[in-house]
Tab-separated table of C-alpha atoms in Angstrom:
chain	number	residue	atom	x	y	z
A	1	ASP	CA	87.020	82.513	115.285
A	2	THR	CA	88.634	85.913	115.743
A	3	ALA	CA	92.328	85.513	116.576
A	4	VAL	CA	93.011	88.978	118.010
A	5	SER	CA	89.994	91.030	118.993
A	6	GLN	CA	89.679	94.558	120.298
A	7	THR	CA	86.859	96.454	121.951
A	8	PRO	CA	85.534	98.921	121.214
A	9	LYS	CA	86.032	99.346	117.491
A	10	TYR	CA	85.220	103.054	117.682
A	11	LEU	CA	85.609	105.370	120.638
A	12	VAL	CA	84.597	109.026	120.605
A	13	THR	CA	85.200	111.029	123.740
A	14	GLN	CA	85.912	114.474	125.116
A	15	MET	CA	89.281	115.920	126.082
A	16	GLY	CA	90.175	115.220	129.666
A	17	ASN	CA	88.246	111.958	129.912
A	18	ASP	CA	89.737	108.590	130.848
A	19	LYS	CA	89.128	105.601	128.577
A	20	SER	CA	90.214	101.995	128.152
A	21	ILE	CA	90.671	99.743	125.151
A	22	LYS	CA	90.617	95.988	125.590
A	23	CYS	CA	92.447	93.335	123.601
A	24	GLU	CA	92.122	89.563	123.687
A	25	GLN	CA	93.896	86.850	121.706
A	26	ASN	CA	92.841	83.229	121.446
A	27	LEU	CA	96.004	82.026	119.708
A	28	GLY	CA	97.742	80.859	122.867
A	29	HIS	CA	100.528	83.370	122.296
A	30	ASP	CA	102.858	84.560	125.042
A	31	THR	CA	103.524	88.076	123.765
A	32	MET	CA	101.204	90.995	123.089
A	33	TYR	CA	101.744	94.516	121.772
A	34	TRP	CA	100.116	97.912	121.397
A	35	TYR	CA	100.786	100.029	118.303
A	36	LYS	CA	99.533	103.502	117.461
A	37	GLN	CA	98.689	104.517	113.879
A	38	ASP	CA	98.441	108.264	113.423
A	39	SER	CA	96.421	110.220	110.891
A	40	LYS	CA	99.197	109.826	108.297
A	41	LYS	CA	99.026	106.034	108.701
A	42	PHE	CA	102.411	105.911	110.460
A	43	LEU	CA	102.632	102.941	112.844
A	44	LYS	CA	104.703	102.993	116.011
A	45	ILE	CA	105.026	100.511	118.824
A	46	MET	CA	103.991	101.640	122.286
A	47	PHE	CA	104.246	98.636	124.602
A	48	SER	CA	104.820	94.912	124.682
A	49	TYR	CA	104.139	92.291	127.324
A	50	ASN	CA	105.545	88.788	127.486
A	51	ASN	CA	103.737	86.448	129.877
A	52	LYS	CA	102.270	89.444	131.704
A	53	GLU	CA	105.659	91.128	132.054
A	54	LEU	CA	106.330	94.502	130.419
A	55	ILE	CA	109.274	94.151	128.020
A	56	ILE	CA	108.916	97.098	125.654
A	57	ASN	CA	107.997	100.544	126.880
A	58	GLU	CA	108.571	103.168	124.227
A	59	THR	CA	108.584	106.912	124.819
A	60	VAL	CA	104.897	107.252	125.562
A	61	PRO	CA	103.272	109.781	127.927
A	62	ASN	CA	102.638	108.253	131.327
A	63	ARG	CA	98.942	108.986	130.796
A	64	PHE	CA	99.028	105.685	128.888
A	65	SER	CA	99.092	102.626	131.121
A	66	PRO	CA	98.969	99.086	129.776
A	67	LYS	CA	97.756	96.219	131.916
A	68	SER	CA	97.965	92.506	131.267
A	69	PRO	CA	95.772	90.503	133.652
A	70	ASP	CA	96.796	87.277	131.932
A	71	LYS	CA	98.750	86.428	128.814
A	72	ALA	CA	95.619	86.357	126.644
A	73	HIS	CA	94.620	89.913	127.485
A	74	LEU	CA	96.283	93.277	127.172
A	75	ASN	CA	94.367	96.438	127.960
A	76	LEU	CA	95.318	100.048	127.393
A	77	HIS	CA	94.090	102.737	129.755
A	78	ILE	CA	94.469	106.381	128.806
A	79	ASN	CA	94.049	109.167	131.349
A	80	SER	CA	93.279	112.806	130.657
A	81	LEU	CA	92.788	112.342	126.934
A	82	GLU	CA	94.215	114.974	124.603
A	83	LEU	CA	93.420	115.876	121.010
A	84	GLY	CA	96.732	114.375	119.913
A	85	ASP	CA	95.700	110.979	121.223
A	86	SER	CA	93.272	110.655	118.331
A	87	ALA	CA	94.539	107.688	116.321
A	88	VAL	CA	93.900	104.055	115.534
A	89	TYR	CA	95.304	101.749	118.192
A	90	PHE	CA	96.225	98.229	117.170
A	91	CYS	CA	96.802	95.275	119.415
A	92	ALA	CA	98.972	92.421	118.179
A	93	SER	CA	100.269	89.125	119.481
A	94	SER	CA	103.074	86.704	118.684
A	95	GLN	CA	103.978	83.211	119.810
A	96	SER	CA	106.955	84.514	121.739
A	97	SER	CA	109.050	87.635	122.086
A	98	GLY	CA	111.658	86.062	119.843
A	99	ILE	CA	113.027	88.235	117.066
A	100	GLY	CA	111.190	87.643	113.835
A	101	ASP	CA	108.144	85.955	115.373
A	102	THR	CA	105.144	86.889	113.270
A	103	GLN	CA	102.865	89.418	114.881
A	104	TYR	CA	99.130	89.014	114.321
A	105	PHE	CA	97.139	92.218	114.440
A	106	GLY	CA	93.681	92.984	115.682
A	107	PRO	CA	91.173	95.083	113.706
A	108	GLY	CA	92.069	98.300	115.511
A	109	THR	CA	90.262	100.798	117.717
A	110	ARG	CA	89.676	104.228	116.225
A	111	LEU	CA	89.875	106.785	119.029
A	112	THR	CA	88.585	110.280	118.370
A	113	VAL	CA	89.118	112.938	121.009
A	114	LEU	CA	86.947	116.029	120.650
B	1	ALA	CA	119.256	104.535	114.220
B	2	GLN	CA	117.399	101.851	112.403
B	3	SER	CA	114.863	102.950	109.853
B	4	VAL	CA	112.724	101.788	106.988
B	5	THR	CA	112.102	103.843	103.870
B	6	GLN	CA	109.336	103.132	101.410
B	7	LEU	CA	109.821	104.985	98.161
B	8	GLY	CA	106.546	106.319	96.834
B	9	SER	CA	103.657	106.975	99.149
B	10	HIS	CA	101.253	106.271	96.276
B	11	VAL	CA	101.643	103.784	93.457
B	12	SER	CA	99.068	103.332	90.722
B	13	VAL	CA	99.017	100.412	88.285
B	14	SER	CA	96.654	98.969	85.727
B	15	GLU	CA	94.945	95.674	86.369
B	16	GLY	CA	97.227	92.938	85.071
B	17	ALA	CA	100.383	95.056	85.310
B	18	LEU	CA	103.435	94.372	87.431
B	19	VAL	CA	103.319	95.623	90.997
B	20	LEU	CA	106.603	96.879	92.470
B	21	LEU	CA	106.669	98.446	95.921
B	22	ARG	CA	110.051	99.577	97.156
B	23	CYS	CA	111.511	99.207	100.624
B	24	ASN	CA	114.972	100.038	101.892
B	25	TYR	CA	116.221	99.673	105.421
B	26	SER	CA	119.163	100.891	107.414
B	27	SER	CA	120.619	98.619	110.047
B	28	SER	CA	124.004	97.732	111.436
B	29	VAL	CA	122.849	94.223	112.391
B	30	PRO	CA	121.086	91.532	110.351
B	31	PRO	CA	117.460	92.470	109.923
B	32	TYR	CA	114.296	90.458	109.842
B	33	LEU	CA	112.032	91.936	107.187
B	34	PHE	CA	108.270	91.926	106.763
B	35	TRP	CA	105.582	93.137	104.415
B	36	TYR	CA	102.122	93.737	105.817
B	37	VAL	CA	98.954	94.763	103.972
B	38	GLN	CA	96.167	96.881	105.402
B	39	TYR	CA	92.797	96.946	103.668
B	40	PRO	CA	90.527	99.920	104.400
B	41	ASN	CA	89.320	100.000	107.992
B	42	GLN	CA	91.005	96.736	108.823
B	43	GLY	CA	94.016	95.520	110.749
B	44	LEU	CA	97.341	94.497	109.275
B	45	GLN	CA	97.823	91.136	107.631
B	46	LEU	CA	101.205	89.543	107.049
B	47	LEU	CA	102.045	89.067	103.369
B	48	LEU	CA	105.496	87.577	103.821
B	49	LYS	CA	108.642	87.740	105.882
B	50	TYR	CA	112.370	87.129	105.610
B	51	THR	CA	114.314	85.827	108.586
B	52	THR	CA	117.223	83.729	107.314
B	53	GLY	CA	117.959	81.409	104.414
B	54	ALA	CA	116.588	81.857	100.917
B	55	THR	CA	116.548	85.503	99.971
B	56	LEU	CA	113.551	85.217	97.636
B	57	VAL	CA	110.466	84.909	99.782
B	58	LYS	CA	107.027	83.981	98.519
B	59	GLY	CA	103.945	85.147	100.322
B	60	ILE	CA	100.202	85.090	100.085
B	61	ASN	CA	98.101	86.375	97.192
B	62	GLY	CA	100.920	85.919	94.665
B	63	PHE	CA	103.309	88.426	96.245
B	64	GLU	CA	107.018	87.874	96.655
B	65	ALA	CA	110.007	89.866	97.871
B	66	GLU	CA	113.745	89.549	97.587
B	67	PHE	CA	116.207	90.447	100.306
B	68	LYS	CA	119.263	92.110	98.794
B	69	LYS	CA	121.820	92.765	101.487
B	70	SER	CA	124.161	94.708	99.213
B	71	GLU	CA	121.360	97.115	98.336
B	72	THR	CA	119.729	97.015	101.804
B	73	SER	CA	116.448	96.443	100.023
B	74	PHE	CA	113.377	94.229	100.330
B	75	HIS	CA	111.143	95.195	97.423
B	76	LEU	CA	107.694	93.639	97.054
B	77	THR	CA	106.494	92.419	93.668
B	78	LYS	CA	103.520	90.755	92.064
B	79	PRO	CA	103.505	89.848	88.367
B	80	SER	CA	99.883	90.774	87.685
B	81	ALA	CA	97.817	93.188	89.748
B	82	HIS	CA	94.210	92.496	90.666
B	83	MET	CA	91.650	95.066	91.674
B	84	SER	CA	91.524	93.382	95.077
B	85	ASP	CA	95.193	94.277	95.673
B	86	ALA	CA	94.273	97.923	96.257
B	87	ALA	CA	95.362	98.603	99.834
B	88	GLU	CA	98.069	100.157	102.007
B	89	TYR	CA	101.313	98.196	102.158
B	90	PHE	CA	103.806	98.466	104.989
B	91	CYS	CA	107.392	97.302	105.068
B	92	ALA	CA	108.769	96.615	108.532
B	93	VAL	CA	111.934	95.412	110.208
B	94	THR	CA	112.894	93.863	113.508
B	95	LEU	CA	116.509	93.683	114.525
B	96	SER	CA	118.496	90.889	116.091
B	97	GLY	CA	119.813	91.623	119.553
B	98	GLY	CA	116.653	93.261	120.799
B	99	TYR	CA	113.031	92.494	121.424
B	100	ASN	CA	110.549	91.692	118.678
B	101	LYS	CA	109.740	95.333	117.950
B	102	LEU	CA	108.443	96.092	114.470
B	103	ILE	CA	109.762	99.322	112.967
B	104	PHE	CA	107.491	100.334	110.123
B	105	GLY	CA	107.969	102.334	106.985
B	106	ALA	CA	105.505	105.098	106.182
B	107	GLY	CA	103.442	102.874	103.926
B	108	THR	CA	102.605	102.827	100.223
B	109	ARG	CA	99.061	103.107	98.981
B	110	LEU	CA	98.516	100.904	95.955
B	111	ALA	CA	95.739	101.838	93.557
B	112	VAL	CA	94.715	99.422	90.798
B	113	HIS	CA	92.678	100.779	87.933
B	114	PRO	CA	90.865	98.875	85.173
């Protein structure tokens, strides 16, 4: 059983397009996250939701919009894609938003913008 | 600002040799510290974490790390490297008083040669 899953695994698209990445966790966790890993492998948090409520919103262009339809799902929609959006996007979840709660990561979605 | 520094972006060891990956953090509040491993084209997997209590933490796959407050360090060690340990290793911190936001170091690529 996959704990945190993401679709698609690879996404290749043209500049200016709109795309979505989906994330699902079957761990029964309350909190989910989106991280971006750039070409130099640097990881940075983008968003976090706790029980469908946005609790972390880092300095991210407003072309990026997360949506959490329920606490098991967290999707990331990106409008007007730019070359600099090319990266690996990781979803993660934790039991709660409590400090130090272990975050479990999905396999990542590699986005390539041409 | 809080930060995590991993000394050495690449570390190479012989199979059977000691593995030492260095991590230092800067924080004005007590940190929670993590080591994650990323195998090629995969997501991140937790190796170990320190929250409170015993400063020597044992993790999976024979890894351990020691929290040294006076040195603001959380170095990762393994007595004997295996070929399967070749991967990217990330040190991360979350800070009390805020949300469960992981702040990552830049990562260290570990190569193990025969």
